[in-house]
Short mmCIF file of C-alpha atoms in Angstrom, two decimals:
data_model
loop_
_atom_site.label_atom_id
_atom_site.label_comp_id
_atom_site.label_asym_id
_atom_site.label_seq_id
_atom_site.Cartn_x
_atom_site.Cartn_y
_atom_site.Cartn_z
CA MET A 456 109.74 105.53 101.18
CA GLU A 457 105.99 107.08 101.54
CA TYR A 458 103.75 107.56 99.18
CA ASP A 459 101.37 110.70 98.04
CA LEU A 460 97.83 108.92 97.28
CA GLN A 461 97.08 111.53 95.02
CA ALA A 462 100.79 110.74 92.81
CA LEU A 463 99.49 106.82 92.64
CA ALA A 464 96.24 107.52 91.26
CA GLN A 465 98.46 109.61 88.42
CA LEU A 466 100.77 106.90 88.16
CA TYR A 467 97.65 104.73 87.76
CA LYS A 468 96.19 106.33 85.83
CA ASN A 469 98.89 107.15 82.98
CA ALA A 470 100.15 103.98 82.70
CA LEU A 471 96.17 102.00 81.61
CA LEU A 472 95.69 105.17 80.06
CA ASN A 473 98.45 106.14 77.93
CA ASP A 474 101.09 102.99 77.72
CA VAL A 475 97.98 99.56 78.51
CA LEU A 476 95.02 100.31 76.92
CA PRO A 477 97.35 101.69 74.11
CA PHE A 478 99.33 98.31 73.94
CA TRP A 479 95.90 96.07 73.11
CA GLU A 480 94.41 98.94 71.32
CA LYS A 481 97.09 98.61 68.46
CA TYR A 482 97.87 95.21 68.84
CA SER A 483 95.66 92.85 69.00
CA LEU A 484 92.51 93.76 67.42
CA ASP A 485 91.51 91.76 64.45
CA TRP A 486 89.34 93.17 62.25
CA GLU A 487 88.97 90.70 59.64
CA TYR A 488 87.59 88.10 61.82
CA GLY A 489 86.17 89.82 64.76
CA GLY A 490 87.66 88.90 68.60
CA TYR A 491 91.11 89.60 69.47
CA PHE A 492 94.69 88.41 69.01
CA THR A 493 96.07 87.90 72.51
CA CYS A 494 99.36 85.41 71.42
CA ILE A 495 101.43 88.66 71.78
CA ASN A 496 105.37 88.98 71.68
CA ARG A 497 107.08 91.72 73.76
CA GLU A 498 107.19 94.21 70.55
CA GLY A 499 102.54 93.56 70.14
CA GLY A 500 103.92 91.34 67.19
CA VAL A 501 101.40 88.26 67.04
CA TYR A 502 102.89 84.74 67.40
CA ASP A 503 99.97 82.50 67.53
CA THR A 504 96.10 83.66 66.22
CA ASP A 505 94.14 81.38 68.33
CA LYS A 506 91.63 82.80 70.35
CA PHE A 507 90.66 81.70 74.05
CA ILE A 508 87.16 82.45 75.87
CA TRP A 509 88.82 83.37 78.61
CA LEU A 510 90.50 85.98 77.34
CA GLN A 511 88.40 86.89 74.13
CA ASN A 512 85.67 87.59 77.51
CA ARG A 513 87.79 89.54 79.22
CA GLN A 514 89.00 91.76 76.76
CA VAL A 515 85.32 92.45 76.35
CA TRP A 516 84.97 92.94 79.67
CA THR A 517 87.51 95.06 79.90
CA PHE A 518 85.93 97.35 77.00
CA ALA A 519 83.22 97.51 78.22
CA MET A 520 83.39 98.04 81.81
CA LEU A 521 85.59 101.00 81.44
CA TYR A 522 82.92 102.49 78.80
CA ASN A 523 80.50 101.55 81.33
CA ARG A 524 82.40 103.58 83.70
CA LEU A 525 85.08 105.62 82.85
CA GLU A 526 84.14 107.00 79.91
CA LYS A 527 81.48 106.40 76.87
CA ARG A 528 84.36 106.78 74.20
CA ASP A 529 83.05 105.64 70.78
CA ASN A 530 86.84 103.41 70.26
CA TRP A 531 85.51 101.65 73.30
CA LEU A 532 82.40 100.01 72.45
CA LYS A 533 83.58 99.48 69.56
CA ILE A 534 86.54 97.65 70.38
CA ALA A 535 84.08 96.05 72.50
CA LYS A 536 81.62 95.09 69.95
CA ASN A 537 83.94 93.03 67.49
CA GLY A 538 84.82 90.76 70.33
CA ALA A 539 81.21 90.61 71.64
CA ASP A 540 79.66 89.22 67.45
CA PHE A 541 82.52 87.02 67.28
CA LEU A 542 81.66 85.29 70.36
CA ALA A 543 78.23 84.76 69.39
CA GLN A 544 78.84 83.51 66.53
CA HIS A 545 81.79 80.89 66.90
CA GLY A 546 81.46 80.77 70.92
CA ARG A 547 79.41 77.75 71.75
CA ASP A 548 78.42 74.50 71.39
CA ALA A 549 74.38 72.86 70.13
CA ASP A 550 74.15 72.71 73.94
CA GLY A 551 74.70 76.48 74.59
CA ASN A 552 78.64 75.68 76.73
CA TRP A 553 81.53 78.54 75.49
CA TYR A 554 84.14 76.29 74.10
CA PHE A 555 87.73 77.04 75.11
CA ALA A 556 89.19 77.16 72.96
CA LEU A 557 89.12 78.45 68.85
CA THR A 558 90.84 79.15 65.63
CA ARG A 559 91.64 82.59 64.48
CA GLU A 560 88.16 81.80 62.27
CA GLY A 561 85.96 80.68 64.96
CA LYS A 562 85.77 77.33 64.68
CA PRO A 563 85.43 75.11 67.15
CA LEU A 564 88.93 74.13 68.54
CA VAL A 565 88.91 72.43 72.45
CA GLN A 566 86.57 71.44 73.87
CA PRO A 567 84.00 73.61 76.58
CA TYR A 568 85.95 71.67 79.60
CA ASN A 569 84.87 73.03 82.74
CA ILE A 570 82.94 76.89 83.61
CA PHE A 571 85.10 79.69 83.66
CA SER A 572 84.72 79.90 79.34
CA ASP A 573 81.05 80.62 80.88
CA CYS A 574 81.74 83.23 83.76
CA PHE A 575 83.76 85.03 82.35
CA ALA A 576 81.32 84.98 78.73
CA ALA A 577 78.48 85.83 81.34
CA MET A 578 80.59 89.15 82.56
CA ALA A 579 81.42 90.41 80.29
CA PHE A 580 78.05 90.45 77.85
CA SER A 581 76.52 91.66 80.98
CA GLN A 582 79.50 94.43 81.00
CA TYR A 583 78.67 94.88 76.84
CA ALA A 584 74.83 94.96 77.45
CA LEU A 585 74.68 98.12 79.80
CA ALA A 586 77.21 99.56 76.70
CA SER A 587 75.39 98.86 74.25
CA GLY A 588 71.79 98.91 75.17
CA GLU A 589 71.29 95.19 73.19
CA ASP A 590 68.81 92.89 74.30
CA TRP A 591 70.30 89.71 72.76
CA ALA A 592 73.89 90.27 74.33
CA LYS A 593 71.39 90.56 77.61
CA ASP A 594 69.35 86.92 77.11
CA VAL A 595 73.57 85.90 76.63
CA ALA A 596 74.99 86.83 79.22
CA MET A 597 71.99 85.36 81.48
CA GLN A 598 72.09 82.02 79.38
CA ALA A 599 76.04 82.47 80.84
CA TYR A 600 75.24 82.58 84.61
CA ASN A 601 72.24 79.76 84.12
CA ASN A 602 75.01 78.22 82.91
CA VAL A 603 77.37 78.71 86.39
CA LEU A 604 74.63 78.18 88.35
CA ARG A 605 72.89 75.00 86.91
CA ARG A 606 76.96 72.83 86.57
CA GLN A 607 78.31 74.61 89.75
CA ASP A 608 78.79 71.02 91.44
CA ASN A 609 80.26 69.73 88.48
CA PRO A 610 82.30 72.33 86.76
CA LYS A 611 84.18 70.26 84.81
CA GLY A 612 80.79 67.83 83.93
CA LYS A 613 81.89 64.98 81.83
CA TYR A 614 85.63 66.42 80.89
CA ASN A 615 86.23 65.42 84.67
CA LYS A 616 89.19 63.02 84.12
CA ILE A 617 89.13 61.78 88.46
CA TYR A 618 87.69 59.44 88.68
CA ALA A 619 84.04 59.81 90.83
CA GLY A 620 83.43 58.42 94.52
CA THR A 621 87.45 57.78 95.30
CA ARG A 622 88.37 61.58 97.25
CA PRO A 623 85.96 64.27 96.46
CA MET A 624 87.14 68.10 96.87
CA LYS A 625 86.11 71.16 96.25
CA SER A 626 87.76 74.51 94.91
CA LEU A 627 88.15 77.81 95.71
CA ALA A 628 87.25 78.47 92.25
CA VAL A 629 84.10 77.59 91.52
CA PRO A 630 82.13 80.54 94.98
CA MET A 631 85.21 82.78 94.83
CA ILE A 632 84.37 83.22 90.71
CA LEU A 633 80.39 83.30 91.13
CA ALA A 634 80.38 85.70 94.49
CA ASN A 635 82.67 88.20 91.48
CA LEU A 636 80.75 87.72 88.66
CA THR A 637 76.51 87.78 90.58
CA LEU A 638 78.35 91.26 91.35
CA GLU A 639 79.01 92.45 88.07
CA MET A 640 75.79 91.00 87.03
CA GLU A 641 74.17 92.39 89.37
CA TRP A 642 71.91 95.15 86.95
CA LEU A 643 70.12 92.30 85.42
CA LEU A 644 69.20 89.71 88.82
CA PRO A 645 66.06 90.03 90.89
CA SER A 646 67.39 91.59 93.67
CA GLU A 647 66.93 88.69 96.57
CA THR A 648 68.68 86.92 93.58
CA LEU A 649 71.12 88.78 93.64
CA ASP A 650 71.50 88.98 97.95
CA ASN A 651 70.86 85.12 98.36
CA ILE A 652 74.07 84.34 96.17
CA LEU A 653 76.09 86.77 97.11
CA ALA A 654 75.30 85.36 101.38
CA SER A 655 75.96 81.89 100.75
CA THR A 656 78.48 82.38 98.73
CA VAL A 657 80.53 84.70 101.12
CA ASP A 658 79.35 81.71 103.65
CA GLU A 659 81.08 79.13 101.66
CA VAL A 660 84.49 80.94 100.63
CA MET A 661 85.12 81.82 104.80
CA ARG A 662 83.51 78.59 106.44
CA ASP A 663 84.90 75.60 103.51
CA PHE A 664 87.85 77.38 102.48
CA LEU A 665 89.54 79.53 104.97
CA ASN A 666 91.42 76.91 108.23
CA LEU A 667 91.01 79.68 111.43
CA GLU A 668 93.87 77.65 112.94
CA ARG A 669 96.11 78.98 109.52
CA GLY A 670 93.94 81.34 108.47
CA LEU A 671 94.97 81.06 104.68
CA MET A 672 92.93 80.32 102.09
CA TYR A 673 93.21 76.68 101.50
CA GLU A 674 92.77 75.91 97.47
CA ASN A 675 90.63 72.33 97.50
CA VAL A 676 88.39 70.55 99.70
CA ALA A 677 86.42 67.90 101.24
CA PRO A 678 83.36 68.91 100.25
CA ASP A 679 83.20 69.09 103.98
CA GLY A 680 85.60 72.03 104.20
CA SER A 681 87.65 69.26 106.08
CA LYS A 682 91.40 69.40 105.14
CA ILE A 683 92.65 66.56 102.99
CA ASP A 684 96.12 65.66 103.07
CA CYS A 685 97.53 64.54 99.96
CA PHE A 686 99.46 67.23 96.66
CA GLU A 687 95.58 68.97 96.14
CA GLY A 688 94.33 69.41 99.69
CA ARG A 689 97.37 71.05 100.93
CA LEU A 690 97.71 73.01 97.79
CA ILE A 691 97.76 77.59 98.94
CA ASN A 692 97.97 79.79 95.75
CA PRO A 693 98.44 82.67 97.04
CA GLY A 694 97.17 85.04 94.25
CA HIS A 695 93.97 82.95 93.72
CA GLY A 696 93.67 83.63 97.76
CA ILE A 697 95.11 87.02 98.03
CA GLU A 698 92.02 88.00 94.99
CA ALA A 699 88.94 85.96 96.49
CA MET A 700 89.48 88.50 100.16
CA TRP A 701 88.75 91.58 98.13
CA PHE A 702 86.20 90.61 95.67
CA ILE A 703 84.88 89.52 99.86
CA MET A 704 85.50 92.59 100.89
CA ASP A 705 83.66 94.10 98.35
CA ILE A 706 80.65 92.30 99.00
CA ALA A 707 81.08 92.18 102.47
CA LYS A 708 80.81 96.98 101.95
CA ARG A 709 77.40 96.76 99.72
CA THR A 710 75.80 95.42 103.34
CA LYS A 711 78.48 97.37 105.47
CA ASP A 712 78.68 93.71 107.67
CA THR A 713 82.62 95.16 108.88
CA ASN A 714 83.02 91.90 110.71
CA THR A 715 83.91 90.23 106.99
CA ILE A 716 86.44 93.05 105.51
CA ASN A 717 88.31 92.66 108.95
CA GLN A 718 88.49 88.81 108.35
CA ALA A 719 89.49 89.01 104.57
CA VAL A 720 91.83 91.95 105.09
CA ASP A 721 93.78 89.57 108.24
CA VAL A 722 93.30 86.71 105.92
CA VAL A 723 95.13 88.80 102.61
CA LEU A 724 97.95 89.72 105.88
CA ASN A 725 98.48 86.12 106.53
CA ILE A 726 98.44 84.72 102.67
CA LEU A 727 101.76 88.57 102.68
CA ASN A 728 103.46 87.10 105.61
CA PHE A 729 103.49 82.80 104.61
CA ALA A 730 104.51 83.97 100.46
CA TRP A 731 106.66 86.51 100.16
CA ASP A 732 109.86 84.99 99.06
CA ASN A 733 111.84 86.83 101.72
CA GLU A 734 115.21 86.14 99.65
CA TYR A 735 114.64 87.79 96.65
CA GLY A 736 111.30 88.73 97.45
CA GLY A 737 107.75 88.89 95.37
CA LEU A 738 105.37 86.28 95.58
CA TYR A 739 105.19 82.97 94.96
CA TYR A 740 102.95 81.25 92.89
CA PHE A 741 102.38 78.41 94.36
CA MET A 742 102.80 77.17 97.92
CA ASP A 743 102.68 73.84 99.74
CA ALA A 744 100.94 74.59 103.63
CA ASP A 745 102.26 72.03 104.98
CA GLY A 746 106.36 72.72 103.55
CA HIS A 747 106.32 69.92 101.45
CA PRO A 748 107.84 70.06 98.12
CA PRO A 749 104.61 72.31 95.21
CA GLN A 750 103.69 69.51 92.49
CA GLN A 751 103.50 72.55 90.27
CA LEU A 752 107.27 72.70 89.03
CA GLU A 753 106.62 76.81 88.21
CA TRP A 754 105.59 77.12 92.24
CA ASN A 755 108.54 79.65 92.78
CA GLN A 756 108.15 81.29 89.55
CA LYS A 757 106.56 85.52 90.33
CA LEU A 758 103.40 86.09 88.23
CA TRP A 759 101.44 88.88 87.36
CA TRP A 760 98.11 88.97 87.58
CA VAL A 761 99.65 87.47 91.48
CA HIS A 762 101.29 90.93 92.71
CA LEU A 763 97.59 93.14 90.70
CA GLU A 764 95.41 91.41 93.04
CA SER A 765 97.88 92.02 95.51
CA LEU A 766 97.93 96.32 95.21
CA VAL A 767 94.15 95.61 94.34
CA ALA A 768 93.48 93.67 97.69
CA LEU A 769 95.91 95.48 99.72
CA ALA A 770 94.21 99.64 98.77
CA MET A 771 91.00 98.03 99.28
CA ALA A 772 91.70 96.43 102.80
CA TYR A 773 93.88 100.00 103.89
CA GLY A 774 90.86 102.67 101.99
CA LEU A 775 88.24 99.78 103.91
CA THR A 776 90.12 99.69 107.52
CA GLY A 777 93.03 101.64 107.10
CA ARG A 778 95.08 99.34 108.96
CA ASP A 779 98.75 100.83 108.48
CA LEU A 780 99.92 97.19 108.62
CA CYS A 781 97.85 97.11 105.04
CA TRP A 782 99.25 100.46 104.05
CA GLN A 783 102.73 99.07 105.27
CA TRP A 784 102.33 95.83 102.80
CA TYR A 785 101.14 97.91 99.89
CA GLN A 786 104.46 99.79 100.25
CA LYS A 787 105.82 96.97 100.11
CA MET A 788 104.13 94.91 97.35
CA HIS A 789 103.76 98.32 95.13
CA SER A 790 108.18 99.19 95.30
CA TYR A 791 108.37 94.83 93.66
CA THR A 792 105.76 95.00 91.55
CA TRP A 793 106.33 98.24 88.92
CA SER A 794 110.01 97.04 89.61
CA HIS A 795 108.90 94.06 87.77
CA PHE A 796 106.61 93.56 85.76
CA PRO A 797 106.32 96.62 83.79
CA ASP A 798 108.27 97.05 80.92
CA PRO A 799 109.66 101.10 79.48
CA GLU A 800 110.96 100.24 76.67
CA HIS A 801 107.28 98.34 74.18
CA GLY A 802 105.23 98.90 76.90
CA GLU A 803 102.45 97.22 79.02
CA TRP A 804 103.85 94.83 81.82
CA PHE A 805 105.41 90.80 81.35
CA GLY A 806 103.59 88.44 83.44
CA TYR A 807 106.15 85.77 84.09
CA LEU A 808 109.43 85.92 86.39
CA ASN A 809 111.47 82.97 87.51
CA GLY A 810 112.62 82.80 91.32
CA ARG A 811 115.19 85.57 91.66
CA GLY A 812 112.64 88.53 89.91
CA ASP A 813 113.94 88.67 86.23
CA VAL A 814 111.65 88.32 83.73
CA LEU A 815 111.25 84.86 82.76
CA LEU A 816 109.17 84.92 78.85
CA ASN A 817 109.66 88.28 77.81
CA LEU A 818 105.58 87.94 76.20
CA LYS A 819 102.68 90.98 76.82
CA GLY A 820 99.58 88.14 75.40
CA GLY A 821 99.91 84.92 75.54
CA LYS A 822 97.44 81.53 76.01
CA TRP A 823 96.51 82.89 80.15
CA LYS A 824 97.21 85.91 79.50
CA GLY A 825 95.61 89.24 77.88
CA CYS A 826 94.24 92.47 78.37
CA PHE A 827 92.74 91.46 81.92
CA HIS A 828 94.98 91.51 85.20
CA VAL A 829 96.99 94.94 84.15
CA PRO A 830 94.21 97.09 83.24
CA ARG A 831 91.52 96.13 85.06
CA GLY A 832 93.49 95.77 88.17
CA LEU A 833 95.09 99.64 86.82
CA TYR A 834 91.71 100.69 87.25
CA LEU A 835 90.89 99.33 90.45
CA CYS A 836 93.40 100.59 91.88
CA TRP A 837 93.61 104.19 90.46
CA MET A 838 90.15 104.46 91.45
CA GLN A 839 91.27 103.21 95.38
CA PHE A 840 93.85 105.82 95.43
CA GLU A 841 91.76 108.88 94.16
CA ALA A 842 89.08 107.80 96.52
CA LEU A 843 91.84 108.24 99.07
CA ALA A 844 93.56 111.24 97.86
CA GLY A 845 89.46 112.69 98.45
CA LYS A 846 89.52 112.53 101.22
CA SER A 847 93.00 113.14 103.07
CA VAL A 848 91.46 117.07 101.77
#
C-alpha cells in the first residue's frame, strides 16, 4: 500500500492533538501535589501514584517542547509548570543528583542510581526555561547537564553492582543520550562546547558501538570499543540502535555531513533486516548478535517505543536521502505499528504486545511508559511528512 505524504502528516497531527495529548491532559495531572500520574490503565484510571523521575521530566519536556515549537498554548505551559515546580522542589538529593522515584507527595523512594534521571531533567528544564523565561529553570538545566558530563564515565557511581575491573564495559545508552541531550541544550551552551561534545559523541557511537563487519549497533562494548563474548557483550537492542541513528542523522544534518547521514541510514536498514519478526511482524525487543538465547525473557515482545522510534528514523532517513528502501521499510513499519498499538476505543497507545502482536498489558502508562515516546514520535513524523509534502508540490 502506498501512503500519501499529506495524508500521513494529517494522520500524525490528528493523533497527537486530538487523541494522545488530550488523554494525558485529562488523566495524568496531579494538581494537588504537583507533577503527574503515569501509572494509568486502559480507560484512564490511576492504579499507582508513585512518581518516576524519568517520566516526570519527560512530560515536562513534552509539553514545554510543544509550547516552544508548535503553538504557545497557555494550557501546555501550565502543565509543564506543574511538573517543573514539583521536580525543582522534590527531585534531587542534597548533592544535586536526581532520584529515580518519589512518592506522590514528593518523598524520595529510590536513590539516584544512574544519570538518566539527570539527562531527562536537563532536557526538561532546558525546554521549560525557554518556554517560561525563568532564569532559575536555566540553572536547574545546566546543573543537571553538568552532572551528566561529570558522571558519564561512571553513570551508576556507588550504586553500580558490577565488580570493578574484571570485565569493564561501556554502554551505548550514555553517548547516544548525551548526543541528543546536547542538541536539546543548544540554546544554553557556548557554540564551541556544543560542537565539541556533539562531534565526540557521534564519533564514539559510530566508532566504538557500530560493528562494521555486521553493520549493527552493539549495546555494550569494552572501553576500547572491542567486542566482549558474554550476554551483555552480544546484546542487540534494536530500538536503541535505531533511535541512536536518528539522533546521529539529526546532528549530521546540522553540518550537512552526508557521509555520516548515509552511514546512519545503512545501520537503521541493517538493524531492521536483523530484528524484524518474519513470522508475526514487528521488531524484537532484544536479540543476541550471535543467535544465542537472549537472557531477557521478554526478548520477543513488541514494544511501542521501538516501533515509534523506527517510524521517526525511517521518515527522517527518507527525507534526508530519498532512498527507496527507506520508503519501503517505512510503509511496512507503518502498517504494523498503526494496526497494533493505537487504542481506538479509549485513546492513546498500548505499550506492550506479545510476540504474536496481541496486547500483553493494556496499560497506557506505568513505570517506564509515560507521556513521551508516543507524542514525540507523532510530532516528529508529522513535521517530517509535512516538509516532504511541501517539497513534492
